[in-house]
Amino acid sequence: MTTDPTSAPAVRVRGLRRVFGDRAVLDDLRLDIARGEFVALLGASGSGKTTLLRILGALDGADGGEVLVPGARTVVFQEPRLVPSKKVLANVTVALPRGRSADGLRALAEVGLEGHAEAWPATLSGGEAQRVALARALVREPGLLLLDEPFAALDALTRLRMQDLVGELCRRHRPAVLLVTHDVEEAVRLADRVAVLRDGRLVTDETVDVGRPRDPGDPAFAALRRRLLADLGVDVPAPSLPTPVRTEAGVI
Ligand SMILES: Nc1ncnc2c1ncn2[C@@H]1O[C@H](COP(=O)(O)OP(=O)(O)OP(=O)(O)O)[C@@H](O)[C@H]1O
Ligand SMILES: [Mg+2]
């Protein structure tokens, strides 16, 4: 793996291969992510999304291919993975040099948790703990933010709020982002581009051409959602036109 903080794009992957046993989970995969670009990655369970994310985060190696990523990368997983014996602020600054508490407090303020700096992780709600994990990831000002189903364990309302927060923070900090999700609507709401991983490579890689703020009722949103679901093997019928109602006076 090469890290290159200067050249664009932020992520450049060519011919990536990862084999487990006799199965190539990633096979000749190609992916570019521009600086500041937000890419959502969809794919069936077991299709290799986490495997790709782990390779980009240097948590796992590849069996072949070329991977170019920024030097500073951070990952947020489905579960917050806080250190229970450290208070919230210490969790946020855990990977920083000593004496960076002010940065940690600023990051906590950005996720609305400055009042919880001295709390223990065990006293946080699931959504709060995930916001701490987000603050911990952003405080390092990563060139690449890797998100592996970060909202999957949250209730529907908290999930929507977290999506808005992540969208806002990413627009402010401008890392390149790879968001792994099973939620097609979430992908279309947040991403600049959406890709689908199948049979080891990206079978779809599409710019999201829907104006912001994105409304699932927008026909372009619905059409892209339907195409992506079809790529995932879920057929959704196109919305039918209202059935005309016949009356004795004619058709309404
Ligand atoms: N360390 C490993 N050793 C052996 N097989 C592995 C290993 N890591 C992943 N796999 C296999 O590779 C495949 C892809 O796994 P991966 O976790 O990347 O899928 P995923 O797309 O993230 O799935 P999900 O949506 O369920 O999280 C799976 O079949 C998994 O069992
Ligand atoms: Mg996974």
Short mmCIF file of C-alpha atoms in Angstrom, two decimals, residues 1-250:
data_model
loop_
_atom_site.label_atom_id
_atom_site.label_comp_id
_atom_site.label_asym_id
_atom_site.label_seq_id
_atom_site.Cartn_x
_atom_site.Cartn_y
_atom_site.Cartn_z
CA MET A 1 0.00 0.00 0.00
CA THR A 2 1.20 3.48 -0.84
CA THR A 3 0.21 6.63 1.00
CA ASP A 4 0.48 9.88 -0.83
CA PRO A 5 -0.78 13.06 0.85
CA THR A 6 -0.22 15.31 -2.16
CA SER A 7 -1.56 13.84 -5.39
CA ALA A 8 -5.23 13.67 -6.36
CA PRO A 9 -7.46 11.67 -6.16
CA ALA A 10 -7.54 10.84 -2.45
CA VAL A 11 -8.15 7.15 -3.14
CA ARG A 12 -6.98 5.25 -6.18
CA VAL A 13 -7.51 1.49 -6.31
CA ARG A 14 -6.60 -0.64 -9.30
CA GLY A 15 -6.85 -4.40 -9.78
CA LEU A 16 -7.46 -5.02 -6.08
CA ARG A 17 -7.69 -8.67 -5.13
CA ARG A 18 -8.39 -10.29 -1.77
CA VAL A 19 -8.77 -14.03 -1.45
CA PHE A 20 -10.14 -16.03 1.49
CA GLY A 21 -9.70 -19.78 1.02
CA ASP A 22 -10.57 -20.43 -2.60
CA ARG A 23 -12.86 -17.43 -2.98
CA ALA A 24 -11.71 -14.09 -4.40
CA VAL A 25 -13.89 -11.73 -2.37
CA LEU A 26 -12.40 -8.73 -4.19
CA ASP A 27 -11.34 -9.39 -7.75
CA ASP A 28 -9.83 -6.77 -10.04
CA LEU A 29 -11.64 -4.00 -8.17
CA ARG A 30 -11.20 -0.43 -9.34
CA LEU A 31 -12.20 2.65 -7.34
CA ASP A 32 -11.31 6.34 -7.28
CA ILE A 33 -12.46 8.80 -4.64
CA ALA A 34 -11.65 12.47 -5.17
CA ARG A 35 -10.58 14.68 -2.29
CA GLY A 36 -13.65 15.76 -0.38
CA GLU A 37 -15.89 13.35 -2.27
CA PHE A 38 -18.50 11.26 -0.45
CA VAL A 39 -18.96 7.76 -1.87
CA ALA A 40 -21.53 5.29 -0.55
CA LEU A 41 -20.93 1.59 -1.08
CA LEU A 42 -23.80 -0.87 -1.24
CA GLY A 43 -23.69 -4.63 -1.67
CA ALA A 44 -25.25 -7.82 -0.40
CA SER A 45 -24.13 -9.26 2.90
CA GLY A 46 -20.82 -11.06 2.38
CA SER A 47 -20.04 -9.21 -0.86
CA GLY A 48 -16.78 -7.82 0.53
CA LYS A 49 -17.64 -4.26 1.62
CA THR A 50 -15.95 -4.49 5.00
CA THR A 51 -13.02 -6.31 3.41
CA LEU A 52 -12.51 -3.35 1.06
CA LEU A 53 -12.90 -0.83 3.87
CA ARG A 54 -10.41 -2.69 6.04
CA ILE A 55 -7.85 -2.71 3.26
CA LEU A 56 -8.30 1.04 2.69
CA GLY A 57 -7.88 1.58 6.43
CA ALA A 58 -4.73 -0.60 6.50
CA LEU A 59 -6.45 -2.98 8.92
CA ASP A 60 -5.98 -5.79 6.41
CA GLY A 61 -3.69 -6.48 3.48
CA ALA A 62 -4.44 -7.21 -0.17
CA ASP A 63 -3.45 -10.21 -2.28
CA GLY A 64 -2.81 -8.08 -5.33
CA GLY A 65 -3.37 -4.73 -6.95
CA GLU A 66 -2.57 -1.15 -6.22
CA VAL A 67 -4.03 0.93 -3.38
CA LEU A 68 -3.25 4.61 -2.94
CA VAL A 69 -4.77 6.32 0.10
CA PRO A 70 -4.13 9.48 2.16
CA GLY A 71 -1.78 9.19 5.12
CA ALA A 72 -4.47 10.08 7.68
CA ARG A 73 -7.38 7.65 7.65
CA THR A 74 -9.93 6.98 10.35
CA VAL A 75 -12.67 4.40 10.66
CA VAL A 76 -16.07 4.41 12.36
CA PHE A 77 -17.69 0.99 12.76
CA GLN A 78 -21.23 -0.10 13.48
CA GLU A 79 -20.43 -0.20 17.17
CA PRO A 80 -18.61 2.76 18.78
CA ARG A 81 -15.68 0.76 20.22
CA LEU A 82 -14.96 3.27 23.00
CA VAL A 83 -12.43 2.44 25.71
CA PRO A 84 -14.64 1.85 28.80
CA SER A 85 -11.92 2.85 31.26
CA LYS A 86 -11.39 6.27 29.66
CA LYS A 87 -13.76 9.21 29.95
CA VAL A 88 -15.38 10.62 26.82
CA LEU A 89 -12.81 13.36 26.14
CA ALA A 90 -9.93 10.93 26.66
CA ASN A 91 -11.58 8.58 24.17
CA VAL A 92 -11.79 11.34 21.58
CA THR A 93 -8.13 12.30 21.96
CA VAL A 94 -6.86 8.73 22.42
CA ALA A 95 -4.88 8.71 19.18
CA LEU A 96 -3.62 12.30 19.43
CA PRO A 97 -0.38 13.51 21.00
CA ARG A 98 -0.80 14.63 24.63
CA GLY A 99 -2.07 18.15 25.27
CA ARG A 100 -4.67 18.23 22.52
CA SER A 101 -7.67 18.42 24.84
CA ALA A 102 -8.83 21.66 23.24
CA ASP A 103 -9.13 19.89 19.88
CA GLY A 104 -11.01 17.06 21.56
CA LEU A 105 -13.45 19.50 23.18
CA ARG A 106 -13.99 21.25 19.85
CA ALA A 107 -14.74 17.90 18.19
CA LEU A 108 -17.16 17.02 20.98
CA ALA A 109 -18.89 20.38 20.53
CA GLU A 110 -19.29 19.62 16.83
CA VAL A 111 -21.23 16.46 17.64
CA GLY A 112 -23.20 18.27 20.39
CA LEU A 113 -21.56 16.48 23.31
CA GLU A 114 -19.28 19.06 24.90
CA GLY A 115 -21.24 18.63 28.14
CA HIS A 116 -20.31 14.94 28.26
CA ALA A 117 -16.51 15.37 28.16
CA GLU A 118 -16.06 13.95 31.66
CA ALA A 119 -18.71 11.23 31.36
CA TRP A 120 -17.88 7.52 31.25
CA PRO A 121 -18.76 5.67 28.03
CA ALA A 122 -21.09 3.32 29.92
CA THR A 123 -23.38 6.24 30.78
CA LEU A 124 -23.97 7.22 27.11
CA SER A 125 -26.88 6.22 24.91
CA GLY A 126 -26.09 4.28 21.73
CA GLY A 127 -26.49 7.39 19.59
CA GLU A 128 -24.30 9.47 21.92
CA ALA A 129 -21.59 6.82 21.95
CA GLN A 130 -21.62 6.76 18.16
CA ARG A 131 -21.29 10.56 18.09
CA VAL A 132 -18.21 10.23 20.33
CA ALA A 133 -16.79 7.71 17.85
CA LEU A 134 -17.45 10.23 15.08
CA ALA A 135 -15.70 13.00 17.05
CA ARG A 136 -12.75 10.66 17.64
CA ALA A 137 -12.54 10.00 13.90
CA LEU A 138 -12.82 13.64 12.83
CA VAL A 139 -10.49 15.16 15.43
CA ARG A 140 -7.57 13.73 13.47
CA GLU A 141 -8.68 15.65 10.36
CA PRO A 142 -8.48 12.54 8.18
CA GLY A 143 -7.96 12.72 4.43
CA LEU A 144 -10.12 9.61 4.25
CA LEU A 145 -13.01 8.80 6.56
CA LEU A 146 -14.17 5.18 6.42
CA LEU A 147 -17.64 4.47 7.78
CA ASP A 148 -18.79 0.84 8.07
CA GLU A 149 -22.55 0.85 8.66
CA PRO A 150 -22.14 3.51 11.35
CA PHE A 151 -25.89 4.05 11.82
CA ALA A 152 -27.06 0.44 11.55
CA ALA A 153 -27.49 -0.12 15.28
CA LEU A 154 -29.44 3.10 15.88
CA ASP A 155 -33.20 3.62 16.02
CA ALA A 156 -34.80 5.24 12.97
CA LEU A 157 -35.02 8.78 14.35
CA THR A 158 -31.47 8.80 15.76
CA ARG A 159 -30.28 7.37 12.48
CA LEU A 160 -31.78 10.25 10.49
CA ARG A 161 -30.25 12.78 12.87
CA MET A 162 -26.87 11.06 12.63
CA GLN A 163 -27.07 11.06 8.85
CA ASP A 164 -27.67 14.82 8.87
CA LEU A 165 -24.81 15.32 11.33
CA VAL A 166 -22.38 13.24 9.29
CA GLY A 167 -23.41 15.04 6.10
CA GLU A 168 -22.87 18.42 7.72
CA LEU A 169 -19.53 17.49 9.31
CA CYS A 170 -18.23 16.02 6.07
CA ARG A 171 -19.17 19.17 4.16
CA ARG A 172 -17.28 21.19 6.76
CA HIS A 173 -14.16 19.01 7.08
CA ARG A 174 -14.10 17.74 3.49
CA PRO A 175 -12.45 14.35 3.96
CA ALA A 176 -12.87 11.82 1.19
CA VAL A 177 -15.54 9.46 2.56
CA LEU A 178 -16.40 5.84 1.94
CA LEU A 179 -19.68 4.96 3.65
CA VAL A 180 -20.65 1.28 3.68
CA THR A 181 -24.37 0.84 4.15
CA HIS A 182 -27.26 -1.52 3.46
CA ASP A 183 -29.66 1.39 3.36
CA VAL A 184 -30.18 2.57 -0.23
CA GLU A 185 -32.07 5.67 0.89
CA GLU A 186 -29.24 6.63 3.24
CA ALA A 187 -26.75 6.21 0.38
CA VAL A 188 -28.74 8.44 -1.96
CA ARG A 189 -29.41 11.03 0.76
CA LEU A 190 -25.78 11.49 1.67
CA ALA A 191 -23.43 10.56 -1.14
CA ASP A 192 -21.98 12.35 -4.14
CA ARG A 193 -21.56 8.93 -5.75
CA VAL A 194 -23.02 5.52 -5.07
CA ALA A 195 -21.36 2.22 -5.95
CA VAL A 196 -22.58 -1.35 -5.73
CA LEU A 197 -20.15 -4.18 -4.99
CA ARG A 198 -20.98 -7.54 -6.54
CA ASP A 199 -18.85 -10.52 -7.53
CA GLY A 200 -15.71 -8.83 -6.29
CA ARG A 201 -15.99 -5.56 -8.17
CA LEU A 202 -18.06 -2.43 -8.51
CA VAL A 203 -20.90 -3.17 -10.91
CA THR A 204 -22.42 0.28 -10.49
CA ASP A 205 -20.64 3.53 -9.85
CA GLU A 206 -22.97 6.43 -10.34
CA THR A 207 -22.97 10.13 -9.52
CA VAL A 208 -26.01 11.12 -7.47
CA ASP A 209 -27.61 13.78 -9.61
CA VAL A 210 -30.29 14.89 -7.15
CA GLY A 211 -30.44 18.44 -5.77
CA ARG A 212 -29.83 19.04 -2.06
CA PRO A 213 -31.48 18.92 0.38
CA ARG A 214 -32.43 15.53 -1.00
CA ASP A 215 -36.03 14.52 -0.84
CA PRO A 216 -36.99 10.84 -1.27
CA GLY A 217 -40.14 12.18 -2.98
CA ASP A 218 -38.04 13.74 -5.76
CA PRO A 219 -38.51 11.63 -8.94
CA ALA A 220 -34.74 11.58 -9.59
CA PHE A 221 -34.18 10.28 -6.04
CA ALA A 222 -36.82 7.58 -6.48
CA ALA A 223 -35.49 6.53 -9.89
CA LEU A 224 -31.91 6.15 -8.63
CA ARG A 225 -33.16 4.28 -5.56
CA ARG A 226 -35.03 1.87 -7.81
CA ARG A 227 -32.00 1.31 -10.08
CA LEU A 228 -29.77 0.63 -7.09
CA LEU A 229 -32.28 -1.80 -5.58
CA ALA A 230 -32.42 -3.60 -8.91
CA ASP A 231 -28.61 -3.85 -8.88
CA LEU A 232 -28.95 -5.40 -5.44
CA GLY A 233 -31.46 -7.90 -6.76
CA VAL A 234 -34.58 -6.23 -5.34
CA ASP A 235 -37.16 -5.38 -7.98
CA VAL A 236 -39.40 -2.48 -7.15
CA PRO A 237 -42.18 -1.70 -9.61
CA ALA A 238 -42.11 1.81 -11.02
CA PRO A 239 -44.80 3.96 -9.46
CA SER A 240 -47.93 3.55 -11.51
CA LEU A 241 -49.97 6.51 -12.67
CA PRO A 242 -53.10 7.07 -10.64
CA THR A 243 -55.81 4.81 -11.95
CA PRO A 244 -58.48 6.88 -13.64
CA VAL A 245 -61.79 6.68 -11.86
CA ARG A 246 -64.81 6.14 -14.08
CA THR A 247 -68.03 7.78 -13.21
CA GLU A 248 -71.17 8.28 -15.18
CA ALA A 249 -69.92 11.77 -15.98
CA GLY A 250 -66.75 10.39 -17.52
#
